[in-house]
mmCIF file of C-alpha atoms and ligand atoms in Angstrom:
data_model
loop_
_atom_site.group_PDB
_atom_site.id
_atom_site.type_symbol
_atom_site.label_atom_id
_atom_site.label_comp_id
_atom_site.label_asym_id
_atom_site.label_seq_id
_atom_site.Cartn_x
_atom_site.Cartn_y
_atom_site.Cartn_z
ATOM 1 C CA PHE A 1 21.670 -2.073 25.254
ATOM 2 C CA GLU A 2 24.843 -3.458 26.821
ATOM 3 C CA LYS A 3 22.912 -4.835 29.799
ATOM 4 C CA LEU A 4 20.341 -6.323 27.448
ATOM 5 C CA MET A 5 23.052 -8.136 25.480
ATOM 6 C CA GLN A 6 24.472 -9.547 28.710
ATOM 7 C CA LEU A 7 21.061 -10.670 29.959
ATOM 8 C CA ALA A 8 20.137 -12.206 26.584
ATOM 9 C CA THR A 9 23.381 -14.191 26.610
ATOM 10 C CA GLU A 10 22.772 -15.431 30.158
ATOM 11 C CA ARG A 11 19.234 -16.530 29.296
ATOM 12 C CA GLY A 12 20.019 -17.901 25.842
ATOM 13 C CA TYR A 13 17.754 -15.497 23.925
ATOM 14 C CA GLN A 14 18.271 -15.207 20.182
ATOM 15 C CA ILE A 15 19.165 -11.720 18.992
ATOM 16 C CA TYR A 16 18.780 -9.903 15.670
ATOM 17 C CA LEU A 17 20.598 -6.582 15.194
ATOM 18 C CA LEU A 18 19.193 -4.159 12.628
ATOM 19 C CA GLY A 19 20.646 -0.742 11.932
ATOM 20 C CA ALA A 20 23.709 1.511 11.545
ATOM 21 C CA LYS A 21 26.172 1.427 8.651
ATOM 22 C CA PRO A 22 27.333 -1.982 7.354
ATOM 23 C CA GLU A 23 30.855 -1.623 8.787
ATOM 24 C CA VAL A 24 29.431 -0.587 12.176
ATOM 25 C CA VAL A 25 27.007 -3.483 12.568
ATOM 26 C CA GLU A 26 29.679 -5.951 11.374
ATOM 27 C CA ALA A 27 32.181 -4.604 13.923
ATOM 28 C CA LEU A 28 29.474 -4.732 16.597
ATOM 29 C CA VAL A 29 28.715 -8.405 15.928
ATOM 30 C CA LYS A 30 32.430 -9.259 16.126
ATOM 31 C CA LYS A 31 32.833 -7.298 19.341
ATOM 32 C CA LEU A 32 29.803 -8.873 21.023
ATOM 33 C CA GLN A 33 30.867 -12.367 19.976
ATOM 34 C CA LYS A 34 34.290 -11.731 21.448
ATOM 35 C CA GLN A 35 32.863 -10.306 24.663
ATOM 36 C CA TYR A 36 30.190 -12.975 25.135
ATOM 37 C CA SER A 37 31.304 -16.288 23.702
ATOM 38 C CA GLN A 38 27.816 -17.801 24.218
ATOM 39 C CA ILE A 39 25.841 -14.958 22.568
ATOM 40 C CA LYS A 40 23.234 -16.086 20.027
ATOM 41 C CA ILE A 41 23.181 -13.525 17.216
ATOM 42 C CA VAL A 42 20.871 -15.126 14.664
ATOM 43 C CA GLY A 43 21.051 -12.287 12.159
ATOM 44 C CA TYR A 44 22.103 -8.731 11.476
ATOM 45 C CA ARG A 45 21.716 -6.108 8.819
ATOM 46 C CA ASP A 46 22.594 -2.459 8.292
ATOM 47 C CA GLY A 47 19.920 0.204 8.572
ATOM 48 C CA TYR A 48 20.192 1.604 5.051
ATOM 49 C CA PHE A 49 17.937 -0.664 3.038
ATOM 50 C CA GLY A 50 15.470 -0.070 0.260
ATOM 51 C CA GLN A 51 13.206 -3.118 0.201
ATOM 52 C CA ASN A 52 11.361 -3.466 3.478
ATOM 53 C CA GLU A 53 9.844 -6.838 2.606
ATOM 54 C CA GLU A 54 13.248 -8.432 2.116
ATOM 55 C CA VAL A 55 14.366 -7.283 5.579
ATOM 56 C CA ILE A 56 11.145 -8.502 7.168
ATOM 57 C CA GLY A 57 11.563 -11.901 5.483
ATOM 58 C CA ASP A 58 15.124 -12.164 6.750
ATOM 59 C CA ILE A 59 14.110 -11.345 10.335
ATOM 60 C CA LYS A 60 11.151 -13.751 10.268
ATOM 61 C CA ALA A 61 13.362 -16.569 8.984
ATOM 62 C CA ALA A 62 15.924 -15.943 11.731
ATOM 63 C CA ARG A 63 13.206 -16.198 14.447
ATOM 64 C CA PRO A 64 14.856 -13.941 17.041
ATOM 65 C CA ASP A 65 13.515 -13.453 20.574
ATOM 66 C CA ILE A 66 14.911 -9.921 20.670
ATOM 67 C CA LEU A 67 15.170 -7.407 17.839
ATOM 68 C CA CYS A 68 17.365 -4.346 18.450
ATOM 69 C CA ILE A 69 16.935 -1.512 15.972
ATOM 70 C CA ALA A 70 19.418 1.331 15.636
ATOM 71 C CA MET A 71 18.101 3.627 12.915
ATOM 72 C CA GLY A 72 17.816 6.893 14.870
ATOM 73 C CA SER A 73 14.793 8.468 16.499
ATOM 74 C CA PRO A 74 11.960 8.599 15.498
ATOM 75 C CA ARG A 75 12.654 6.483 12.405
ATOM 76 C CA GLN A 76 13.301 3.316 14.412
ATOM 77 C CA GLU A 77 10.137 3.728 16.546
ATOM 78 C CA LYS A 78 8.036 4.330 13.440
ATOM 79 C CA TRP A 79 9.575 1.313 11.756
ATOM 80 C CA ILE A 80 8.779 -0.896 14.756
ATOM 81 C CA ALA A 81 5.206 0.444 14.956
ATOM 82 C CA GLY A 82 4.657 -0.217 11.255
ATOM 83 C CA ASN A 83 6.201 -3.690 11.103
ATOM 84 C CA LEU A 84 6.033 -5.409 14.484
ATOM 85 C CA GLU A 85 2.886 -7.371 13.688
ATOM 86 C CA LYS A 86 4.379 -8.801 10.496
ATOM 87 C CA LEU A 87 7.666 -9.680 12.203
ATOM 88 C CA ARG A 88 6.229 -11.915 14.929
ATOM 89 C CA VAL A 89 9.122 -11.023 17.241
ATOM 90 C CA PRO A 90 8.197 -11.011 20.947
ATOM 91 C CA PHE A 91 10.392 -8.041 21.843
ATOM 92 C CA ALA A 92 11.659 -5.172 19.680
ATOM 93 C CA ILE A 93 13.410 -2.062 20.929
ATOM 94 C CA GLY A 94 14.888 1.077 19.382
ATOM 95 C CA VAL A 95 18.418 1.624 20.651
ATOM 96 C CA GLY A 96 19.449 4.809 18.802
ATOM 97 C CA GLY A 97 23.196 5.333 18.574
ATOM 98 C CA SER A 98 24.076 2.283 20.728
ATOM 99 C CA PHE A 99 25.516 0.211 17.859
ATOM 100 C CA ASP A 100 27.972 3.018 17.075
ATOM 101 C CA HIS A 101 28.895 3.446 20.749
ATOM 102 C CA VAL A 102 29.430 -0.227 21.518
ATOM 103 C CA ALA A 103 31.271 -0.920 18.247
ATOM 104 C CA GLY A 104 33.630 1.946 19.116
ATOM 105 C CA PHE A 105 32.638 4.283 16.277
ATOM 106 C CA SER A 106 31.370 7.067 18.538
ATOM 107 C CA LYS A 107 32.070 8.157 22.087
ATOM 108 C CA ARG A 108 29.607 8.309 24.969
ATOM 109 C CA ALA A 109 29.442 11.277 27.346
ATOM 110 C CA PRO A 110 31.763 11.232 30.389
ATOM 111 C CA VAL A 111 30.393 9.047 33.207
ATOM 112 C CA TRP A 112 29.573 12.047 35.418
ATOM 113 C CA MET A 113 27.370 13.458 32.655
ATOM 114 C CA GLN A 114 25.639 10.095 32.160
ATOM 115 C CA GLN A 115 24.995 9.873 35.908
ATOM 116 C CA ALA A 116 23.683 13.432 36.072
ATOM 117 C CA GLY A 117 21.220 12.744 33.247
ATOM 118 C CA LEU A 118 23.116 15.089 30.944
ATOM 119 C CA GLU A 119 24.092 12.789 28.103
ATOM 120 C CA TRP A 120 21.598 14.623 25.899
ATOM 121 C CA LEU A 121 23.540 17.878 26.525
ATOM 122 C CA TYR A 122 26.837 16.241 25.538
ATOM 123 C CA ARG A 123 25.291 14.948 22.318
ATOM 124 C CA PHE A 124 23.644 18.295 21.644
ATOM 125 C CA LEU A 125 26.952 20.186 22.043
ATOM 126 C CA LYS A 126 28.662 17.749 19.662
ATOM 127 C CA GLU A 127 26.007 17.996 16.942
ATOM 128 C CA PRO A 128 23.986 21.187 17.582
ATOM 129 C CA THR A 129 22.778 21.681 14.017
ATOM 130 C CA ARG A 130 21.285 18.178 13.821
ATOM 131 C CA LEU A 131 19.982 17.911 17.358
ATOM 132 C CA TRP A 132 18.729 21.371 18.375
ATOM 133 C CA LYS A 133 15.231 20.626 17.149
ATOM 134 C CA ARG A 134 15.022 17.285 18.955
ATOM 135 C CA TYR A 135 16.304 18.508 22.297
ATOM 136 C CA LEU A 136 15.091 22.082 22.478
ATOM 137 C CA VAL A 137 11.785 21.962 20.629
ATOM 138 C CA GLY A 138 11.086 18.241 21.226
ATOM 139 C CA ASN A 139 11.809 18.253 24.955
ATOM 140 C CA LEU A 140 9.758 21.387 25.616
ATOM 141 C CA LEU A 141 6.886 19.930 23.650
ATOM 142 C CA PHE A 142 7.170 16.657 25.567
ATOM 143 C CA ILE A 143 7.200 18.428 28.957
ATOM 144 C CA SER A 144 4.200 20.568 28.009
ATOM 145 C CA LEU A 145 2.262 17.443 26.921
ATOM 146 C CA VAL A 146 3.097 15.692 30.207
ATOM 147 C CA ILE A 147 1.845 18.710 32.193
ATOM 148 C CA LYS A 148 -1.287 18.906 30.041
ATOM 149 C CA GLN A 149 -2.038 15.234 30.640
ATOM 150 C CA ALA A 150 -1.376 15.511 34.393
ATOM 151 C CA MET A 151 -3.785 18.486 34.630
ATOM 152 C CA LYS A 152 -6.485 16.563 32.754
ATOM 153 C CA LYS A 153 -6.410 13.645 35.177
ATOM 154 C CA LYS A 154 -7.225 15.836 38.176
ATOM 155 C CA PRO A 155 -10.962 15.933 38.968
HETATM 156 N N1 UDP B 201 20.739 5.037 10.828
HETATM 157 C C1 UDP B 201 20.325 3.982 10.047
HETATM 158 N N2 UDP B 201 19.503 4.236 8.989
HETATM 159 C C2 UDP B 201 19.058 5.484 8.682
HETATM 160 C C3 UDP B 201 19.468 6.557 9.517
HETATM 161 C C4 UDP B 201 20.316 6.298 10.591
HETATM 162 O O1 UDP B 201 20.669 2.842 10.284
HETATM 163 O O2 UDP B 201 18.324 5.619 7.708
HETATM 164 C C5 UDP B 201 21.632 4.755 11.959
HETATM 165 C C6 UDP B 201 22.903 5.555 12.045
HETATM 166 O O3 UDP B 201 23.882 5.018 11.177
HETATM 167 C C7 UDP B 201 23.273 5.371 13.501
HETATM 168 C C8 UDP B 201 21.936 5.133 14.187
HETATM 169 O O4 UDP B 201 20.978 5.066 13.144
HETATM 170 O O5 UDP B 201 24.014 4.201 13.661
HETATM 171 C C9 UDP B 201 21.553 6.145 15.207
HETATM 172 O O6 UDP B 201 21.482 7.386 14.593
HETATM 173 P P1 UDP B 201 21.278 8.690 15.434
HETATM 174 O O7 UDP B 201 22.559 9.082 16.098
HETATM 175 O O8 UDP B 201 20.578 9.677 14.577
HETATM 176 O O9 UDP B 201 20.263 8.176 16.550
HETATM 177 P P2 UDP B 201 19.857 8.754 17.927
HETATM 178 O O10 UDP B 201 20.616 7.968 18.967
HETATM 179 O O11 UDP B 201 20.259 10.207 17.892
HETATM 180 O O12 UDP B 201 18.394 8.526 17.970
#
């Protein structure tokens, strides 16, 4: 997400940020504008909304090139899948807890854990009751599906 914001600024892409709590997304916008004076944030909104149509109208009117959605997995992916056609945005991506991280509301794993591919473990240890299902059940299911698919492809 951070690299994407940098690249979008360099190339002049218009960005819309959707997700997280109101105070988080507001702090994020301020932080990004301070960090990248040329950044084009054409709209933002928190991820706790009732009326979907109103949000879609707001995004369409802002005409972003990039839509970043931080509403947690799999909610954000489902939201993109259900609304992308209506939005007419060329590029939409779910970015999970990135708004909270970049705005300074939550901490990332130590760099060595990020580099070792263990950020999931750090997050799991911090919030085991919320994340055990995602990481233990979800990951095993994912791996088994990958193996199943790989076996199928062999003649
Ligand atoms: N979030 C949201 N709307 C919701 C649920 C969650 O905007 O209905 C936000 C939440 O405030 C947080 C972000 O989604 O900023 C990521 O949440 P989570 O940590 O669950 O995502 P993950 O990175 O684990 O997929």
